[in-house]
XYZ file of C-alpha atoms in Angstrom:
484
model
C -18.095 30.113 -35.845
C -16.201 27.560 -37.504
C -17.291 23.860 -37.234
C -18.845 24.980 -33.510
C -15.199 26.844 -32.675
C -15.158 30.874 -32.638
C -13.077 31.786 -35.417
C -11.290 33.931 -33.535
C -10.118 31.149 -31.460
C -9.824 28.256 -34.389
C -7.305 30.889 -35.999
C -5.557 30.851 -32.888
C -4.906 27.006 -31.914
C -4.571 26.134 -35.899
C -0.884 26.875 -35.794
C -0.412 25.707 -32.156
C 1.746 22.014 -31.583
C -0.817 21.152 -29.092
C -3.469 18.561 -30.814
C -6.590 20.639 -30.216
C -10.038 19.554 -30.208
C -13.485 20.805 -29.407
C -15.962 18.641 -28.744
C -19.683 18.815 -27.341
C -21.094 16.473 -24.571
C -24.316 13.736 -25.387
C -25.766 13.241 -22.138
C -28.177 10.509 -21.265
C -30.308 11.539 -18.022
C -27.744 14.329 -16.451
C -25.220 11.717 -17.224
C -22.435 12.307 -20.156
C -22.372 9.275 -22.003
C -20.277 10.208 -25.113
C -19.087 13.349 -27.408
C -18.903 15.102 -30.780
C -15.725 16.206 -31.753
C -16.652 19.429 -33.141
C -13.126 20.799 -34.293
C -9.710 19.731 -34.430
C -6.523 21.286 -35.640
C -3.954 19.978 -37.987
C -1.890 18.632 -34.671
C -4.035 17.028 -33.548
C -3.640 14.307 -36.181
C -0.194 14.633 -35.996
C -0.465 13.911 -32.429
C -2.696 11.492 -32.255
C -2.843 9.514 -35.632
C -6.529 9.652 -35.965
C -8.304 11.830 -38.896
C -11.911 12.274 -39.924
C -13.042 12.770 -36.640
C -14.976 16.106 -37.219
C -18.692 15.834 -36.680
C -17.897 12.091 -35.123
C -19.101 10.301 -31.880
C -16.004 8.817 -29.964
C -17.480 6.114 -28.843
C -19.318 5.045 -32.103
C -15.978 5.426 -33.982
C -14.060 3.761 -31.067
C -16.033 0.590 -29.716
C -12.817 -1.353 -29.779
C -11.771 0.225 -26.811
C -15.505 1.590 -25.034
C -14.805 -0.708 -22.324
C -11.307 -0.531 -21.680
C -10.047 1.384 -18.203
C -8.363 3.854 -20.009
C -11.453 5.109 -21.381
C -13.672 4.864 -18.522
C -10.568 6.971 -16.743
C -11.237 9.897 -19.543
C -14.693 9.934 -19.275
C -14.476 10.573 -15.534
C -12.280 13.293 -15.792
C -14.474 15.099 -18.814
C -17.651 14.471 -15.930
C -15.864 16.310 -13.217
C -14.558 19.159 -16.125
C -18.048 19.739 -16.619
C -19.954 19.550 -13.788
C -17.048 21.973 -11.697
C -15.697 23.642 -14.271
C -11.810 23.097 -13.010
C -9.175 21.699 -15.945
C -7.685 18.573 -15.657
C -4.346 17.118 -17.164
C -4.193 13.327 -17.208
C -1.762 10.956 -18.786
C -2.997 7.668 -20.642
C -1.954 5.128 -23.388
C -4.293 4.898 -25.668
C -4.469 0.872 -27.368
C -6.020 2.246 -31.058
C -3.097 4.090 -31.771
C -0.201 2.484 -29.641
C 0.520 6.116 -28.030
C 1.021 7.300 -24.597
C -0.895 11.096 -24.519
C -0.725 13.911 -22.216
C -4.292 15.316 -22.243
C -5.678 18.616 -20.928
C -9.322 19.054 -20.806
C -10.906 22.313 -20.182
C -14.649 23.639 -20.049
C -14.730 26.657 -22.073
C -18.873 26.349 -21.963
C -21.840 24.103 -20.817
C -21.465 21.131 -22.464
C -18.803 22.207 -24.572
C -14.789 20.880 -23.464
C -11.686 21.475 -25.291
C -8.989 19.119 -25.661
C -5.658 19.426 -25.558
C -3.081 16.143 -26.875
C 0.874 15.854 -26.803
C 2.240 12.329 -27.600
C 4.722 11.565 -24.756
C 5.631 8.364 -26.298
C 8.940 8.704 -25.635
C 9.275 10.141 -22.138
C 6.704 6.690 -20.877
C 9.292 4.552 -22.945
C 12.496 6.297 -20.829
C 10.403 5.319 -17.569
C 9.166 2.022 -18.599
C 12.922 0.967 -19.220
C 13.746 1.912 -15.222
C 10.622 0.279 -14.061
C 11.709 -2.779 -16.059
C 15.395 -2.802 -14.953
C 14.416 -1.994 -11.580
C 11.712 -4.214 -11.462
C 14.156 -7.218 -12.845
C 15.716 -9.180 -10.165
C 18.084 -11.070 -11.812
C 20.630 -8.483 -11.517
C 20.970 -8.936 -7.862
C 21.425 -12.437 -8.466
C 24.305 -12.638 -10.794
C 26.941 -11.284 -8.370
C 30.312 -13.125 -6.660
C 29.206 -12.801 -3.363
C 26.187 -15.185 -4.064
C 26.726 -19.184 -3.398
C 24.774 -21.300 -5.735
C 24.518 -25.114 -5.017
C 22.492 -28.323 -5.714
C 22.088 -31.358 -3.571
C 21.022 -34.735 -4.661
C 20.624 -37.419 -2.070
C 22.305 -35.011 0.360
C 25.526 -35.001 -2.177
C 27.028 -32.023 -3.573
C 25.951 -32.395 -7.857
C 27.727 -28.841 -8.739
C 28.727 -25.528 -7.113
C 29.628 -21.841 -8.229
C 32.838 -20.805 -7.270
C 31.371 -18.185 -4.722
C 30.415 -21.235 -2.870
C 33.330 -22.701 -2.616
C 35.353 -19.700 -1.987
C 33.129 -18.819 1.278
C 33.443 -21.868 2.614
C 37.627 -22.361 1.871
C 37.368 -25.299 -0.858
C 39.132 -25.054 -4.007
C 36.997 -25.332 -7.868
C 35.379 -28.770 -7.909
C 36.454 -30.169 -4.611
C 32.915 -29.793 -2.914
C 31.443 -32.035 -6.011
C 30.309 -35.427 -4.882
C 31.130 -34.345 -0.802
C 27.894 -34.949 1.133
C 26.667 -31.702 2.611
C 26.888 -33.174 5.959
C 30.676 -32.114 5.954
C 29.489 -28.246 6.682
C 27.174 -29.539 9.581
C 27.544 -28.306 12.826
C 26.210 -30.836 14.410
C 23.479 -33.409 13.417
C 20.857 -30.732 14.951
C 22.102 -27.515 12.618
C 20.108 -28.463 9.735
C 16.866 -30.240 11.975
C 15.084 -26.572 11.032
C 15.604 -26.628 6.912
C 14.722 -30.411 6.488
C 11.782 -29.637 9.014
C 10.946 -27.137 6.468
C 11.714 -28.682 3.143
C 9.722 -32.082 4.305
C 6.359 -29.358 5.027
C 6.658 -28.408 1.350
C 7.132 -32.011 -0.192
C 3.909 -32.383 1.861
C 1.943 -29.524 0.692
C 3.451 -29.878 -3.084
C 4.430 -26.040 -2.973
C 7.397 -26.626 -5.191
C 7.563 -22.152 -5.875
C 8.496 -21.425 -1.992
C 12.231 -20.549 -1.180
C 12.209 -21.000 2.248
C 15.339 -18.926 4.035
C 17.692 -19.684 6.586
C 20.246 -17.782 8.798
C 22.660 -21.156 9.975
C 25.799 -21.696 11.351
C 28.371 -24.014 8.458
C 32.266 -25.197 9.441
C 34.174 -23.920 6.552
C 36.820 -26.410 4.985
C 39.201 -24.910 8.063
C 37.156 -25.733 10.687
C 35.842 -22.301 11.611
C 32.705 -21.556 12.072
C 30.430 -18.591 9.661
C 26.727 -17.825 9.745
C 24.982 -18.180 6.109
C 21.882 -16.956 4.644
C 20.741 -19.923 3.036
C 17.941 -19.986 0.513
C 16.450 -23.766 -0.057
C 14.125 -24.607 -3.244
C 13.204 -28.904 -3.561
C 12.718 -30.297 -6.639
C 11.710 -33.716 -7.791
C 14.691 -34.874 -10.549
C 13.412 -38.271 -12.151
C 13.255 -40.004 -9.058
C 15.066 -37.692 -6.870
C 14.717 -35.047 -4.170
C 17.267 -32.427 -5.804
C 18.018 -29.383 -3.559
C 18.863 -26.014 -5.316
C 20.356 -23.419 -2.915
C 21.647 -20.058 -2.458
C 24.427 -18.425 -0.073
C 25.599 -14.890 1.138
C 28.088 -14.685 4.405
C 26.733 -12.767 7.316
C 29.335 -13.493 9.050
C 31.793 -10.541 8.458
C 30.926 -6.985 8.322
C 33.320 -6.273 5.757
C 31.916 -9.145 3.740
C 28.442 -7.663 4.457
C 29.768 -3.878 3.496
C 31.204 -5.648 -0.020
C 27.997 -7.286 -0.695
C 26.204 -3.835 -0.235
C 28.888 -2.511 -2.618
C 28.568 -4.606 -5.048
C 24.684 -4.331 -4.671
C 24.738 -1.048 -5.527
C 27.480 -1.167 -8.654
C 24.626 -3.830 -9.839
C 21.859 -0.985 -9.601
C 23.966 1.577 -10.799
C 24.517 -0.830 -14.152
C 20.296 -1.339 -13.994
C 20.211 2.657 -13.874
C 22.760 3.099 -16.782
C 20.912 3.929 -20.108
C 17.677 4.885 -18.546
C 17.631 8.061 -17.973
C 17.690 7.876 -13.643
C 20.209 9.087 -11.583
C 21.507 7.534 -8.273
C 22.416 8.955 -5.017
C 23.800 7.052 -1.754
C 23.468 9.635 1.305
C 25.570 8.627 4.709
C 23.464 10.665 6.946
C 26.059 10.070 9.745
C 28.551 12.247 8.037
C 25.821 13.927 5.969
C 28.147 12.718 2.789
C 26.082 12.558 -0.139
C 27.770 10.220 -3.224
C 25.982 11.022 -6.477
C 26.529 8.664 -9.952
C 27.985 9.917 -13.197
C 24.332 10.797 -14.536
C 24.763 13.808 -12.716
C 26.896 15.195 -15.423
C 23.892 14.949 -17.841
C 20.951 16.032 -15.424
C 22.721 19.458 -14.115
C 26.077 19.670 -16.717
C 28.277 19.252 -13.227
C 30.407 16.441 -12.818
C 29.502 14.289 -9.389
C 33.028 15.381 -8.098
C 32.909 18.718 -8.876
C 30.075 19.058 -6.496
C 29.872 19.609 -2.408
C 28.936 15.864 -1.503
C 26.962 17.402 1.617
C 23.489 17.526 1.828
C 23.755 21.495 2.619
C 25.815 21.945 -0.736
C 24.153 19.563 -3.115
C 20.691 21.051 -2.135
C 22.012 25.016 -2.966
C 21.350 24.925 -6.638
C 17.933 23.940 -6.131
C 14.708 27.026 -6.452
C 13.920 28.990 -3.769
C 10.328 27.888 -3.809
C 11.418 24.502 -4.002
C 13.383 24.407 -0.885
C 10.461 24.083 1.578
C 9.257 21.123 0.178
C 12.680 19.216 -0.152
C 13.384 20.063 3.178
C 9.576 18.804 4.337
C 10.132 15.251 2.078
C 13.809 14.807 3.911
C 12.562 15.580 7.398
C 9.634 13.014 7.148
C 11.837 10.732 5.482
C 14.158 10.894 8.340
C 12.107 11.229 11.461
C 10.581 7.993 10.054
C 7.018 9.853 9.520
C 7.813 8.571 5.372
C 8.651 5.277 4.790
C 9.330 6.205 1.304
C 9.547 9.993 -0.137
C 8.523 11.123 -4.066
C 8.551 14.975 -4.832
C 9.445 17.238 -8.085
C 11.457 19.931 -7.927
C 14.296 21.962 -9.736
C 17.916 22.475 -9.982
C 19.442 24.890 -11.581
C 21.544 23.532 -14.677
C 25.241 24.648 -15.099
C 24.101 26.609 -18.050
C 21.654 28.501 -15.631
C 18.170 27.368 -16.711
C 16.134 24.495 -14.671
C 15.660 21.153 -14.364
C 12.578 19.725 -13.137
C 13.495 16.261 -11.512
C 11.050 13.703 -10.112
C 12.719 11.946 -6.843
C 12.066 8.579 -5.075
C 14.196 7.927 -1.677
C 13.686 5.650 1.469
C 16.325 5.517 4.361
C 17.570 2.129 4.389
C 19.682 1.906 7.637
C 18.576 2.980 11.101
C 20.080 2.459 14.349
C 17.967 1.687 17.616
C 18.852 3.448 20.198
C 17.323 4.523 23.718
C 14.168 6.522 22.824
C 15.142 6.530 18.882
C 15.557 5.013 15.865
C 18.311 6.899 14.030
C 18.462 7.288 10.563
C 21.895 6.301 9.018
C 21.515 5.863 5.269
C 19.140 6.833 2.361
C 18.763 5.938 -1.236
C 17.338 7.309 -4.555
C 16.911 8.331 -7.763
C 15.850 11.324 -9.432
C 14.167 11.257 -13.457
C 14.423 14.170 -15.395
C 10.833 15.316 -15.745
C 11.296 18.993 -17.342
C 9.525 17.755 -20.913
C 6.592 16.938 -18.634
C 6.421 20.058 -17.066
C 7.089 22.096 -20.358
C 4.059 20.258 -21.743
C 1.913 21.316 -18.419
C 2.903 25.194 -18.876
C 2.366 25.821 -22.209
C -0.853 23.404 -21.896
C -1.947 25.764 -19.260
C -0.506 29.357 -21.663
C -2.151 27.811 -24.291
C -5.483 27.445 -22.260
C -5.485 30.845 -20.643
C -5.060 32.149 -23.913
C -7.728 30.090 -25.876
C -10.045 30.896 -22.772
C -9.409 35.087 -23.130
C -10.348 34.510 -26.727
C -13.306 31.901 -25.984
C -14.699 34.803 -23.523
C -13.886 37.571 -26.129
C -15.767 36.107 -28.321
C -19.202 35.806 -26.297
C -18.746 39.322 -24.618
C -21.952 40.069 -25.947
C -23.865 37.020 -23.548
C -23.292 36.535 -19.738
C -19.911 34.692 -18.720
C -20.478 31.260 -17.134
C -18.863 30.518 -13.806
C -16.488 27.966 -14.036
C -17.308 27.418 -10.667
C -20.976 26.211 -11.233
C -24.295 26.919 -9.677
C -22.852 26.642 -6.292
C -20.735 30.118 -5.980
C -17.131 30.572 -6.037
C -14.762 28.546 -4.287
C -12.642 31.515 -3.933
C -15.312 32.741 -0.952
C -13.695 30.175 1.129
C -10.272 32.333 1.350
C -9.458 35.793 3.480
C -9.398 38.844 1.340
C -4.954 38.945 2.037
C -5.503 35.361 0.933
C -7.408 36.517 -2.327
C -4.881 39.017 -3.263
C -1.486 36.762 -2.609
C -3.724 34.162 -5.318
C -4.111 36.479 -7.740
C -0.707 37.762 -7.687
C 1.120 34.313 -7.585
C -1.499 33.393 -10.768
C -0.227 36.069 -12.481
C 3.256 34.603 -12.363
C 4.395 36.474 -9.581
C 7.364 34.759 -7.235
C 6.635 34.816 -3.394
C 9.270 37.133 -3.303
C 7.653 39.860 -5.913
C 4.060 38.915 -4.450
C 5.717 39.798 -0.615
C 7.252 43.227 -2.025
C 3.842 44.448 -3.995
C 2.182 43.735 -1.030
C 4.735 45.237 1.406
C 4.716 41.688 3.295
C 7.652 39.156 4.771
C 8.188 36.507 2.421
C 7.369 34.085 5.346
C 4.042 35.425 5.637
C 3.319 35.441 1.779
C 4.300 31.650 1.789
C 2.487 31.143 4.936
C -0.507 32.649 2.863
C 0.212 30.524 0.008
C 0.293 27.099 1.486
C -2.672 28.184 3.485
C -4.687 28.704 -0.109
C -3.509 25.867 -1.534
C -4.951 23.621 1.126
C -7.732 25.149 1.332
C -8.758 24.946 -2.666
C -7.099 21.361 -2.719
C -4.553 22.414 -5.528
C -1.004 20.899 -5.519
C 1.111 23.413 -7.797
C 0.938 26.663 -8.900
C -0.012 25.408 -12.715
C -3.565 24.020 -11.191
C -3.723 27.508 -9.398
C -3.306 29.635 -12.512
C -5.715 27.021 -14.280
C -8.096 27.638 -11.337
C -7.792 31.552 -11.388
C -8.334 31.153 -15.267
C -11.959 29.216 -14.654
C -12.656 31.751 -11.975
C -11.710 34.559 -14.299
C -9.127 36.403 -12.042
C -7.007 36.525 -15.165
């Protein structure tokens, strides 16, 4: 043994780029209340920034952050390690050293866990920048087809040009007009000043209240305008700050949208998320220039149609896309997320993480039809490299952990209460072994002189019924159980 570790198995993870650590439970009453860290390999402090921990209690050497979520979160999932005896990955920042972490924690004995750290600093920065620009609403804002206006003493005090190009005025002319000129009628407005005189009563100065009226443009024709009001006391007036967009013309609507979606495209650019625009009506998919970097094929070198943009992607993928876009467009989804691959034009894959909603629908008799979807997709694939050689990494350190107490009896990592593998069929047992070994459906099918239907009919059967979501928490699981 070496500082609690097996030798065999300190040798092992010394050289590995996974932070290790080994670390023994402190209970108070049945309850796990800290840990000693036990062992840790060079990486680790490479990973994590922290030295001298050896033969230290976390929480003793850490009060600064005992009561912060993030460390009630890790606690909880070292509880559950131990008491079922399943690995768990998580993902957390941690305040003390400024670093986002993707953690693995594994029970290798009672009351023993091993820990394994990657810093995925820089992956958490690449999404925080698209939450950020996403997030930011300015961008929508700053476009030509918005009006901006403000109104003191029902007199125009300055417009954008957008304004006054909507409503047929040259640049200036609308300044020192009163606003009654776009009226109607005296009635037209009887709705916003209704409104705005309910907020100077109830001093809500933050609400924008919103509008669909009818103006008469410097022509005389008539337009409908979405008109956002905000009051606001000036010295010792009631100034009126307002927005515009024409809903009065399709086209103008369809430009709007366009220019919309150039203004996304612009908050996507730099952050690592790629776009797509899907007119389900004539199933033509338009995909943005980051593309080109996620799969190395330019957007118009690729079959714009959902059939041909969806053929690069794995085999065992392909069920669940086509589940996600089904509920998505039945209406069963409001808003789809999924991971899956695409094969790169150098051959290897891609894991991407997608988020899409359909945005248009049509009623019609019996139906609501859908007619457009959005989305982006995130390269994830240094994510999922972390969670397979996490889980190679752990298989291996847990052949070696069991090696090296061949001479004792071999806990369960399924507890005092049995197996969980005694809820599924024997068929069911042997397609989870197989796929655990790193068998495809299609290899698992042929050994077993099965369909491939019936394999994968097998294998989502298993999965629900042992509550995993991927094939890396069934190898972990057939790891704990020792099927491997």
């Amino acid at each position: 043994m070496k500082d609690g570790l097996p030798a065999v198995c300190a040798t092992f993870v010394a050289e590995s780029s996974f932070g290790v650590a080994f670390c023994e439970a402190i209970h108070e009453q049945g309850v796990v209340v800290d840990f000693v860290t036990r062992y840790a390999n060079a990486a680790f402090e490479q990973q994590t920034g922290i030295s001298g921990v050896v033969g230290q209690r976390f929480l003793e050497t850490h009060r600064d952050v005992a009561d912060r979520p993030e460390t009630a979160a890790f606690f909880d999932v070292i509880r559950r390690v131990l008491a079922v005896g399943r690995a768990e990955t998580l993902e957390l920042y941690s305040p003390a050293i400024h670093q986002w972490m993707f953690l693995e924690v594994a029970r290798l004995q009672p009351g023993f866990f091993s820990c394994l750290f990657r810093s995925i600093n820089e992956r958490r920065q690449r999404e925080e920048r698209v939450r950020r620009r996403l997030s930011d609403q300015s961008f929508l804002l700053e476009g030509p087809s918005v009006g901006y206006w403000k109104v003191v003493d029902r007199t125009f005090a300055w417009t954008n040009r957008a304004f006054e190009k909507m409503l047929g005025y040259d640049v200036g002319e609308l300044v020192g007009k009163s606003s009654s000129c776009m009226h109607v009628s005296p009635e037209s407005f009887a709705e916003v000043d209704t409104r705005i005189a309910e907020i100077m009563r109830n001093g809500c100065f933050d609400v924008a209240p919103q509008f669909e009226i009818e103006l008469v443009r410097k022509d005389g024709s008539h337009g409908w305008f979405e008109v956002a009001v905000l009051p606001k006391w000036e010295k010792d007036h009631l100034a009126l700050f307002g927005s515009c967009i024409d809903r009065s013309e399709y086209r103008k609507a369809q430009l709007a949208l366009a220019e919309s979606e150039e203004r996304l495209a612009l908050a996507l650019y730099g952050s690592d998320a790629a776009f797509f625009d899907w007119d389900i009506a004539s199933s033509t998919v338009i995909l943005d220039k980051e593309w080109m970097r996620l799969i190395g094929i330019a957007p118009e070198a690729l079959v714009t149609r959902r059939e041909g943009w969806l053929q690069t992607a794995h085999p065992e993928d392909r069920a669940l896309i086509d589940d996600t876009f089904e509920g998505l467009l039945s209406g069963a989804l409001s808003a789809g997320a999924m991971e899956f691959r695409l094969q790169h034009s150098k051959g290897h894959w891609v894991w991407l993480r997608f988020r899409g909603r359909v945005v248009h629908r049509e009623s019609r008799v019996g139906a609501c039809e859908p007619l457009r979807m959005v989305g982006s997709v995130v390269d994830v694939s240094d994510r999922k490299q972390n969670e397979r050689e996490s889980e190679q990494l752990l298989r291996r350190l847990a052949q070696l952990f069991r090696a090296s107490n061949a001479a004792g009896p071999s806990a369960s990592a399924s507890g005092e209460g049995g197996s969980v593998l005694a809820l599924l069929s024997r068929r069911q047992r042997q397609v989870f072994k197989l796929i655990a070994s790193g068998l495809t459906s299609a290899e698992v099918a042929e050994k077993l002189n099965l369909s491939e239907a019936t394999v994968l009919t097998h294998r989502r059967e298993l999965m629900h019924k042992l509550n995993l979501k991927n094939v890396v928490a069934l190898t972990r699981l057939a790891i704990d159980e020792g099927e491997i």
